[in-house]
Amino acid sequence: MPVHSRAPGRVLIFDTTLRDGEQSPGATMTLEEKIEIAALLDEMGVDIIEAGFPIASDGDFEAVSLIAGNTRNAIICGLARANENDISRCWEAVRSAARPRIHTFIGTSPIHRRYQVQLDRDQMAERIHDTVTFARNLCEDVQWSPMDATRTEEDYLCRVCEIAIGAGATTINIPDTVGYTVPRESAGIIAMLRERVPGMDAITLATHCHNDLGMATANALLAVEAGARQIECTVNGLGERAGNTALEEVVMALRVRNDVMPFTTGIDTRKIVNISRRVAAVSGFPVQYNKAIVGKNAFAHESGIHQDGMLKHSGTFEIMRPADVGLCESHLVMGKHSGRAALRNKLAELGYDLGDNQLNDVFVRFKSLADKKKEVFDDDLVALMQDTSASGLEYLRIEALQVTCGTVSPQAKAELALSIDRDVRTVTAHGDGPVDAAFNAVRALYDHDARLELYQVSAVTAGTDAQATVSVRLEENGLIATGQSSDTDTVVASTKAYLHALNRLRVRRYQQAGIQASGPAELS
């Protein structure tokens, strides 16, 4: 059944976290992480997953191909520029999917026509006809996008949309590529196209908004009210510059305000928080505390008036229940006396389904954490799971770390025993503070040219015994890798995050060279 054959009020959710989201500087994900995120999106009920840009690299091609072959429900889409090489490569990547889609695009605004693609109007119109026709001859489901549509002349936008529909496009997507439009204008463009373009009622009309002016969610929702029936979005609003429309925001807005926006999606909203946390962890982009829906403070109440109202009835100051997005009602539940069964149950509540071997590994780490902390909170367990997922990349691994710092000595000192492909080496290094000393010790034992682009520390919970979650981003010869780790010792967490990023950078170098990494860091 064609994707546009749906109930009139059904809005399709097109997730581009793995493509547009991953284009955020520093947000590059490993192959395993992409496959994991795709599986979570599919399980959550996303209709279309844009899995990547197959022509961009062999790694992108492999990721799209594997996601296409393993995804059970969602349409798997790849992106392609308006040329036959891109489109052919895209088709090769998605063709094994149960429901493949080719998404091809070209910049249609005056500034894009003149400076980026250097085609006049007629040349571009011919290119659109030929490339959409070529894509449709390969795949029954073809999406076409006039990049920078919101800055394209209305008459020309109508012309090229009509050409694309005539050539076989089944979805026309209207991108606000630079986040330029405003809600009323966003709705107006959709309404104008529906009125003026022949055949528009037979295909799916989509909206793709960026958040440069902070209006992506509003622009997407107004486009839906005007007739768009597909929203392109990303988890946590991840994306280039200020990001994309946030999946969690549009989905929950349509659910909570269904009285004024009578539209539905197929998203299981109880899975939102889990995938938000996972995307934040693998991308290295933490969610701001006051972020709508998934921020740490989204359901927190400090004002006395608010707390009084919440005690009397939660509806006084909450328009949705925490459980609606997958947040547990309980907070303090675990301690050093908790057993495997209790841990498994609590992790299941948090969205983690573990096999016996995984549970045993996590249980050891949990007991170690519980010995350090009197009280283990939900957020501690989430951090523990994120740290556990990073432990699979262990070409470099801490064996022992001792740091001396304070006001007595002019420099901090770090004594490090580092396992490098199971060969343990030791060194003493100094630095301007304990973290700098520890990083210098790593560099002394494992020489590299990676430049530190980001170092960020956040407390997982309150209290002086709280775990610190540290994110580190490294860049080396154009390759970017992010590492993350948590520990009650901030210096240990920092060093582990640094090593995690170095391990990922090493794997990425091998992937770029087209060979398999050897040793403990080997990826399946």
Coordinates of C-alpha atoms in Angstrom, one line a residue:
M1 CA 0.0 0.0 0.0
P2 CA 1.5 3.4 -0.9
V3 CA 2.6 5.5 2.1
H4 CA 0.2 8.3 1.2
S5 CA -2.8 5.9 1.6
R6 CA -3.6 6.8 5.2
A7 CA -6.4 8.2 7.4
P8 CA -7.0 11.9 6.7
G9 CA -5.8 13.0 10.2
R10 CA -2.8 10.6 10.3
V11 CA 0.5 12.5 10.3
L12 CA 3.6 10.5 9.3
I13 CA 6.7 10.9 11.4
F14 CA 9.9 11.0 9.3
D15 CA 13.0 10.8 11.5
T16 CA 16.2 12.1 10.2
T17 CA 18.4 11.8 13.3
L18 CA 20.7 9.5 11.5
R19 CA 21.2 11.8 8.6
D20 CA 20.4 15.5 9.3
G21 CA 20.9 15.0 13.0
E22 CA 24.3 13.3 12.5
Q23 CA 25.4 16.3 10.4
S24 CA 25.7 18.3 13.6
P25 CA 29.5 19.0 14.1
G26 CA 30.8 16.3 16.4
A27 CA 27.6 14.2 16.4
T28 CA 29.0 11.4 14.2
M29 CA 27.9 8.0 15.4
T30 CA 29.5 4.6 15.0
L31 CA 28.0 1.9 12.8
E32 CA 26.7 0.0 15.9
E33 CA 25.2 3.1 17.4
K34 CA 23.3 3.9 14.1
I35 CA 21.9 0.4 14.0
E36 CA 20.9 0.6 17.6
I37 CA 19.2 4.0 17.2
A38 CA 17.4 2.8 14.0
A39 CA 16.0 -0.2 16.0
L40 CA 14.8 2.1 18.8
L41 CA 13.1 4.4 16.2
D42 CA 11.4 1.4 14.5
E43 CA 10.2 0.1 17.9
M44 CA 8.9 3.5 18.8
G45 CA 6.7 3.6 15.7
V46 CA 8.5 6.1 13.5
D47 CA 7.0 5.8 9.9
I48 CA 10.1 6.7 7.9
I49 CA 13.7 6.5 9.0
E50 CA 16.2 8.5 6.9
A51 CA 19.2 6.3 7.6
G52 CA 21.9 8.3 6.0
F53 CA 23.5 9.8 2.8
P54 CA 24.9 6.7 1.0
I55 CA 27.1 8.5 -1.4
A56 CA 28.8 10.4 1.4
S57 CA 31.1 7.6 2.4
D58 CA 31.5 3.8 2.5
G59 CA 30.6 3.9 6.2
D60 CA 27.3 5.7 5.5
F61 CA 26.5 3.3 2.7
E62 CA 27.2 0.3 5.0
A63 CA 25.0 1.8 7.8
V64 CA 22.1 2.5 5.5
S65 CA 22.4 -1.0 3.9
L66 CA 22.4 -2.8 7.3
I67 CA 19.6 -0.7 8.7
A68 CA 17.6 -1.4 5.5
G69 CA 18.1 -5.2 5.9
N70 CA 17.3 -5.3 9.6
T71 CA 14.4 -2.9 10.1
R72 CA 11.0 -4.6 10.4
N73 CA 8.3 -1.9 10.1
A74 CA 9.5 1.6 9.1
I75 CA 10.2 2.7 5.6
I76 CA 14.0 3.1 5.1
C77 CA 15.1 6.2 3.2
G78 CA 18.4 7.3 1.9
L79 CA 19.3 10.8 0.7
A80 CA 20.7 11.6 -2.8
R81 CA 21.6 14.7 -4.7
A82 CA 20.0 15.3 -8.1
N83 CA 22.3 13.2 -10.1
E84 CA 22.3 9.6 -11.3
N85 CA 25.4 8.5 -9.4
D86 CA 23.9 9.6 -6.0
I87 CA 20.5 8.1 -6.8
S88 CA 22.0 4.7 -7.9
R89 CA 24.2 4.5 -4.8
C90 CA 21.2 5.4 -2.7
W91 CA 19.1 2.6 -4.3
E92 CA 21.8 0.1 -3.8
A93 CA 21.8 0.9 -0.1
V94 CA 18.1 0.9 0.6
R95 CA 16.9 -1.8 -1.9
S96 CA 17.0 -4.6 0.7
A97 CA 14.5 -2.8 2.9
A98 CA 11.0 -4.2 3.1
R99 CA 9.8 -0.7 2.2
P100 CA 12.6 1.4 0.6
R101 CA 12.5 5.0 -0.3
I102 CA 14.8 7.3 -2.3
H103 CA 14.9 10.9 -1.2
T104 CA 16.5 13.2 -3.8
F105 CA 16.8 17.0 -3.6
I106 CA 18.2 20.2 -5.3
G107 CA 18.4 23.8 -4.1
T108 CA 15.7 25.8 -5.9
S109 CA 16.0 29.3 -4.3
P110 CA 17.6 32.1 -6.3
I111 CA 20.7 32.1 -4.2
H112 CA 21.1 28.3 -4.5
R113 CA 20.4 28.3 -8.2
R114 CA 23.1 31.0 -8.8
Y115 CA 25.8 30.0 -6.4
Q116 CA 25.4 26.3 -5.4
V117 CA 24.1 24.4 -8.4
Q118 CA 24.7 27.1 -11.1
L119 CA 21.7 26.3 -13.2
D120 CA 19.1 28.6 -14.6
R121 CA 15.4 27.9 -14.1
D122 CA 14.9 25.9 -17.2
Q123 CA 18.1 23.8 -16.7
M124 CA 17.0 23.1 -13.2
A125 CA 13.5 22.1 -14.2
E126 CA 15.0 19.6 -16.7
R127 CA 17.4 18.2 -14.1
I128 CA 14.5 17.7 -11.7
H129 CA 12.4 15.9 -14.3
D130 CA 15.3 13.6 -15.3
T131 CA 16.5 12.7 -11.9
V132 CA 13.1 12.1 -10.3
T133 CA 12.2 9.9 -13.3
F134 CA 15.4 8.0 -12.9
A135 CA 14.7 7.5 -9.2
R136 CA 11.1 6.4 -9.8
N137 CA 12.3 3.8 -12.4
L138 CA 14.4 2.2 -9.6
C139 CA 12.0 2.6 -6.6
E140 CA 8.2 3.0 -6.2
D141 CA 8.6 5.4 -3.3
V142 CA 10.4 8.6 -4.2
Q143 CA 10.6 11.7 -2.1
W144 CA 11.6 15.0 -3.7
S145 CA 12.7 18.2 -1.9
P146 CA 13.3 21.7 -3.3
M147 CA 16.0 22.7 -0.8
D148 CA 15.6 26.2 0.6
A149 CA 12.0 26.1 -0.5
T150 CA 10.9 28.8 1.8
R151 CA 13.1 31.3 0.0
T152 CA 12.1 30.1 -3.5
E153 CA 9.7 32.2 -5.6
E154 CA 6.2 30.9 -5.3
D155 CA 5.6 30.6 -9.1
Y156 CA 8.9 28.7 -9.5
L157 CA 8.2 26.5 -6.5
C158 CA 4.8 25.5 -7.9
R159 CA 6.4 24.8 -11.3
V160 CA 9.1 22.4 -10.0
C161 CA 6.8 20.7 -7.6
E162 CA 4.4 20.0 -10.5
I163 CA 7.4 18.6 -12.6
A164 CA 8.5 16.3 -9.7
I165 CA 4.9 14.9 -9.2
G166 CA 4.6 14.4 -13.0
A167 CA 7.9 12.5 -13.0
G168 CA 6.7 10.1 -10.3
A169 CA 7.5 11.6 -6.8
T170 CA 5.2 10.2 -4.2
T171 CA 6.2 12.7 -1.5
I172 CA 7.0 16.3 -1.9
N173 CA 8.9 17.7 1.0
I174 CA 9.1 21.5 1.7
P175 CA 12.3 22.3 3.6
D176 CA 12.9 25.4 5.5
T177 CA 16.6 24.7 5.1
V178 CA 17.9 27.7 6.9
G179 CA 15.2 28.2 9.5
Y180 CA 14.0 31.4 7.8
T181 CA 10.2 31.1 7.7
V182 CA 7.7 32.0 10.4
P183 CA 4.5 29.9 11.3
R184 CA 2.0 31.9 9.3
E185 CA 4.2 31.8 6.3
S186 CA 4.9 28.1 6.7
A187 CA 1.2 27.4 6.6
G188 CA 0.7 29.8 3.7
I189 CA 3.3 28.0 1.5
I190 CA 1.6 24.6 2.2
A191 CA -1.9 26.0 1.5
M192 CA -0.6 27.7 -1.7
L193 CA 0.9 24.5 -3.1
R194 CA -2.2 22.5 -2.3
E195 CA -4.3 25.0 -4.2
R196 CA -2.1 25.7 -7.2
V197 CA -0.2 22.5 -8.0
P198 CA -2.0 19.8 -9.9
G199 CA -1.7 16.3 -8.4
M200 CA -0.8 17.6 -5.0
D201 CA -3.8 15.9 -3.4
A202 CA -2.6 12.5 -4.7
I203 CA 0.8 12.5 -2.9
T204 CA 2.1 13.2 0.6
L205 CA 3.1 16.8 1.4
A206 CA 5.8 17.0 4.0
T207 CA 7.4 19.8 6.1
H208 CA 11.1 20.0 7.1
C209 CA 12.0 22.8 9.5
H210 CA 15.1 24.1 11.1
N211 CA 15.3 26.0 14.3
D212 CA 17.5 29.0 13.6
L213 CA 14.9 31.4 14.8
G214 CA 13.5 29.1 17.4
M215 CA 10.3 28.4 15.5
A216 CA 10.8 24.9 14.0
T217 CA 8.1 23.2 16.1
A218 CA 5.6 26.0 15.5
N219 CA 6.4 26.0 11.7
A220 CA 5.9 22.3 11.5
L221 CA 2.6 22.2 13.4
L222 CA 1.2 25.1 11.3
A223 CA 2.2 23.3 8.1
V224 CA 0.2 20.3 9.3
E225 CA -2.8 22.4 10.0
A226 CA -2.5 23.7 6.4
G227 CA -2.4 20.2 4.9
A228 CA 1.1 18.7 5.3
R229 CA 0.8 15.1 6.5
Q230 CA 4.5 14.3 7.1
I231 CA 6.8 16.0 9.6
E232 CA 10.5 15.6 9.3
C233 CA 12.2 15.8 12.7
T234 CA 15.0 14.5 14.9
V235 CA 15.3 13.2 18.4
N236 CA 16.1 16.0 20.8
G237 CA 16.0 18.5 17.9
L238 CA 19.5 17.4 16.9
G239 CA 20.8 18.9 13.7
E240 CA 23.0 21.4 11.9
R241 CA 23.3 24.9 13.4
A242 CA 20.4 25.4 15.8
G243 CA 18.9 21.9 15.0
N244 CA 15.8 20.5 13.4
T245 CA 12.2 20.2 14.5
A246 CA 12.2 18.0 17.7
L247 CA 10.4 14.7 17.3
E248 CA 9.3 14.7 21.0
E249 CA 7.9 18.2 20.7
V250 CA 5.6 17.8 17.7
V251 CA 4.4 14.3 18.8
M252 CA 3.5 15.4 22.3
A253 CA 2.0 18.7 21.0
L254 CA -0.4 16.7 18.7
R255 CA -1.2 14.4 21.6
V256 CA -1.7 16.9 24.4
R257 CA -3.6 19.5 22.2
N258 CA -5.6 17.1 20.1
D259 CA -8.6 19.2 20.9
V260 CA -7.3 22.0 18.6
M261 CA -5.0 19.9 16.4
P262 CA -7.1 16.8 15.6
F263 CA -4.2 14.7 14.2
T264 CA -2.6 11.4 15.2
T265 CA 0.8 9.8 14.9
G266 CA 1.9 6.1 15.3
I267 CA 4.5 7.0 18.0
D268 CA 4.5 5.1 21.3
T269 CA 5.3 8.1 23.4
R270 CA 6.3 6.0 26.4
K271 CA 9.6 5.3 24.6
I272 CA 10.5 9.0 24.1
V273 CA 12.7 9.5 27.1
N274 CA 14.7 6.3 26.6
I275 CA 15.6 7.2 23.0
S276 CA 16.2 10.8 23.9
R277 CA 18.8 9.7 26.5
R278 CA 20.4 7.2 24.1
V279 CA 20.7 9.8 21.3
A280 CA 22.2 12.3 23.8
A281 CA 24.8 9.7 24.9
V282 CA 25.9 8.5 21.5
S283 CA 26.0 12.0 19.9
G284 CA 27.7 13.6 22.9
F285 CA 25.1 16.4 22.8
P286 CA 23.5 16.6 26.3
V287 CA 19.9 17.7 26.6
Q288 CA 19.5 21.1 28.1
Y289 CA 17.8 20.9 31.5
N290 CA 14.8 23.0 30.5
K291 CA 14.2 21.3 27.1
A292 CA 10.6 20.7 26.4
I293 CA 9.4 17.1 27.1
V294 CA 12.7 15.4 27.7
G295 CA 14.7 18.0 29.7
K296 CA 15.7 17.1 33.3
N297 CA 13.5 19.9 34.6
A298 CA 10.5 19.2 32.3
F299 CA 8.6 17.7 35.2
A300 CA 10.3 19.4 38.1
H301 CA 8.6 21.8 40.4
E302 CA 10.4 24.1 42.8
S303 CA 8.0 27.1 43.3
G304 CA 6.1 26.8 46.5
I305 CA 2.8 27.6 44.7
H306 CA 3.5 24.9 42.1
Q307 CA 4.5 22.3 44.7
D308 CA 1.3 23.1 46.7
G309 CA -0.8 22.6 43.6
M310 CA 1.0 19.4 42.6
L311 CA 0.4 17.9 46.1
K312 CA -3.4 18.6 45.7
H313 CA -3.7 17.5 42.0
S314 CA -0.9 17.0 39.4
G315 CA -3.1 18.5 36.7
T316 CA -2.7 21.9 38.3
F317 CA 0.8 22.4 36.9
E318 CA 1.4 19.4 34.6
I319 CA -0.3 19.1 31.2
M320 CA 0.9 15.6 30.7
R321 CA 2.0 12.7 32.9
P322 CA 5.7 11.8 33.2
A323 CA 4.7 8.2 32.4
D324 CA 3.3 9.4 29.1
V325 CA 6.8 10.0 27.8
G326 CA 8.4 7.1 29.6
L327 CA 9.5 8.6 32.9
C328 CA 9.1 6.5 36.0
E329 CA 7.1 8.0 38.8
S330 CA 9.6 6.6 41.5
H331 CA 13.0 8.1 42.1
L332 CA 15.0 6.4 44.9
V333 CA 14.7 2.6 44.5
M334 CA 18.0 0.9 44.5
G335 CA 20.9 0.3 46.9
K336 CA 23.8 -2.0 47.7
H337 CA 21.4 -4.8 49.0
S338 CA 19.4 -4.9 45.8
G339 CA 19.6 -8.1 43.8
R340 CA 19.7 -9.0 40.1
A341 CA 16.0 -9.4 39.8
A342 CA 15.3 -5.9 41.2
L343 CA 18.0 -4.4 39.0
R344 CA 16.6 -6.2 35.9
N345 CA 13.1 -4.9 36.7
K346 CA 14.2 -1.3 37.3
L347 CA 16.2 -1.3 34.1
A348 CA 13.2 -2.6 32.2
E349 CA 11.2 0.3 33.6
L350 CA 13.9 2.6 32.3
G351 CA 13.7 1.1 28.8
Y352 CA 16.6 -1.4 28.9
D353 CA 16.0 -5.0 28.1
L354 CA 19.1 -7.0 29.0
G355 CA 20.1 -10.6 28.4
D356 CA 21.6 -12.7 31.2
N357 CA 25.2 -12.0 30.2
Q358 CA 24.6 -8.3 29.9
L359 CA 22.8 -8.2 33.2
N360 CA 25.7 -9.9 34.9
D361 CA 28.1 -7.3 33.6
V362 CA 25.9 -4.4 34.6
F363 CA 25.2 -6.0 38.0
V364 CA 29.0 -6.0 38.8
R365 CA 29.2 -2.3 37.8
F366 CA 26.0 -1.5 39.8
K367 CA 27.4 -3.1 43.0
S368 CA 30.6 -1.1 42.6
L369 CA 28.5 2.1 42.3
A370 CA 26.3 1.1 45.2
D371 CA 29.3 0.7 47.4
K372 CA 30.4 4.3 46.6
K373 CA 26.9 5.8 46.9
K374 CA 24.3 5.3 49.7
E375 CA 21.4 6.0 47.3
V376 CA 21.3 5.0 43.6
F377 CA 18.8 6.9 41.6
D378 CA 17.2 6.3 38.2
D379 CA 19.5 8.8 36.6
D380 CA 22.5 7.0 38.1
L381 CA 21.3 3.7 36.4
V382 CA 20.9 5.5 33.1
A383 CA 24.4 6.9 33.3
L384 CA 25.7 3.4 34.3
M385 CA 24.0 1.9 31.2
Q386 CA 25.6 4.5 29.0
D387 CA 29.0 3.9 30.5
T388 CA 28.5 0.1 30.1
S389 CA 27.8 0.6 26.3
A390 CA 31.0 2.5 26.0
S391 CA 33.0 -0.3 27.6
G392 CA 33.0 -2.4 24.4
L393 CA 35.6 -0.1 22.8
E394 CA 38.5 -0.9 25.1
Y395 CA 41.7 -0.9 23.0
L396 CA 42.7 1.7 25.5
R397 CA 41.6 1.1 29.1
I398 CA 42.5 2.4 32.6
E399 CA 44.2 -0.1 34.8
A400 CA 45.0 2.3 37.6
L401 CA 44.9 6.1 38.1
Q402 CA 46.2 8.1 41.1
V403 CA 46.1 11.9 41.0
T404 CA 47.6 14.4 43.4
C405 CA 46.5 18.0 43.4
G406 CA 45.8 21.0 45.6
T407 CA 47.3 24.3 46.8
V408 CA 50.7 22.9 48.1
S409 CA 52.2 21.7 44.8
P410 CA 52.4 24.1 41.8
Q411 CA 51.2 21.4 39.5
A412 CA 48.9 18.4 39.7
K413 CA 50.4 15.0 39.2
A414 CA 48.8 11.9 37.6
E415 CA 50.2 8.4 37.9
L416 CA 48.6 6.2 35.2
A417 CA 48.6 2.5 34.3
L418 CA 47.1 2.2 30.9
S419 CA 46.2 -1.0 29.0
I420 CA 47.0 -0.6 25.3
D421 CA 45.7 -3.6 23.5
R422 CA 46.2 -5.6 26.8
D423 CA 49.8 -4.3 27.2
V424 CA 49.9 -2.4 30.5
R425 CA 52.2 0.6 30.6
T426 CA 52.8 3.2 33.3
V427 CA 53.7 6.8 33.4
T428 CA 53.8 9.9 35.7
A429 CA 52.7 13.2 34.2
H430 CA 52.0 16.7 35.4
G431 CA 49.5 19.3 34.4
D432 CA 47.5 22.4 35.2
G433 CA 45.0 20.6 37.3
P434 CA 44.1 17.0 37.8
V435 CA 42.2 16.5 34.5
D436 CA 45.0 18.1 32.5
A437 CA 47.6 15.9 34.3
A438 CA 45.6 12.8 33.6
F439 CA 45.1 13.7 29.9
N440 CA 48.8 14.4 29.6
A441 CA 49.6 11.0 31.1
V442 CA 47.4 9.4 28.4
R443 CA 49.2 11.3 25.7
A444 CA 52.6 10.3 27.1
L445 CA 51.7 6.6 26.7
Y446 CA 49.5 6.8 23.6
D447 CA 50.9 9.4 21.2
H448 CA 48.2 11.0 19.0
D449 CA 47.3 14.2 17.1
A450 CA 43.7 14.5 18.3
R451 CA 42.7 18.0 19.4
L452 CA 40.3 18.5 22.3
E453 CA 37.2 20.3 21.0
L454 CA 34.8 19.8 23.9
Y455 CA 35.1 19.0 27.5
Q456 CA 31.9 19.0 29.5
V457 CA 31.0 17.9 33.0
S458 CA 27.5 17.5 34.5
A459 CA 26.3 16.0 37.7
V460 CA 23.9 13.1 37.3
T461 CA 22.1 13.6 40.6
A462 CA 22.4 15.9 43.6
G463 CA 24.8 15.5 46.5
T464 CA 28.6 15.4 46.9
D465 CA 28.6 11.7 46.1
A466 CA 26.8 12.3 42.8
Q467 CA 28.2 10.7 39.6
A468 CA 29.7 13.1 37.2
T469 CA 29.0 12.5 33.5
V470 CA 31.8 13.8 31.3
S471 CA 31.6 14.3 27.5
V472 CA 34.8 14.7 25.5
R473 CA 35.0 15.5 21.8
L474 CA 38.2 15.0 19.8
E475 CA 39.1 16.0 16.2
E476 CA 41.9 14.5 14.2
N477 CA 42.5 15.2 10.5
G478 CA 38.8 15.9 9.9
L479 CA 37.6 12.9 11.9
I480 CA 35.5 13.6 15.0
A481 CA 34.7 11.3 17.8
T482 CA 32.9 11.8 21.1
G483 CA 33.4 9.9 24.3
Q484 CA 31.3 9.8 27.4
S485 CA 31.7 8.2 30.8
S486 CA 30.3 8.5 34.4
D487 CA 31.9 8.0 37.8
T488 CA 31.7 9.4 41.3
D489 CA 35.2 10.5 40.7
T490 CA 35.2 13.3 38.2
V491 CA 38.9 12.8 37.2
V492 CA 38.3 9.1 36.6
A493 CA 35.1 9.9 34.5
S494 CA 37.1 12.5 32.5
T495 CA 39.9 10.1 31.8
K496 CA 37.6 7.3 30.8
A497 CA 35.6 9.6 28.5
Y498 CA 38.9 10.7 26.9
L499 CA 39.9 7.1 26.3
H500 CA 36.5 6.3 24.9
A501 CA 36.8 9.1 22.4
L502 CA 40.3 7.9 21.4
N503 CA 39.0 4.4 21.0
R504 CA 36.2 5.6 18.8
L505 CA 38.6 7.8 16.8
R506 CA 40.9 4.8 16.2
V507 CA 38.0 2.7 14.9
R508 CA 36.9 5.6 12.7
R509 CA 40.4 5.8 11.2
Y510 CA 40.2 2.1 10.3
Q511 CA 36.8 2.5 8.8
Q512 CA 38.0 5.4 6.7
A513 CA 40.9 3.3 5.5
G514 CA 38.4 0.5 4.7
I515 CA 40.0 -2.1 7.0
Q516 CA 38.8 -3.8 10.2
A517 CA 40.1 -2.6 13.6
S518 CA 41.9 -5.3 15.4
G519 CA 42.1 -6.1 19.1
P520 CA 39.5 -5.5 21.8
A521 CA 38.1 -2.4 19.9
E522 CA 37.0 -4.5 17.0
L523 CA 33.4 -3.9 15.9
S524 CA 31.1 -6.6 14.7

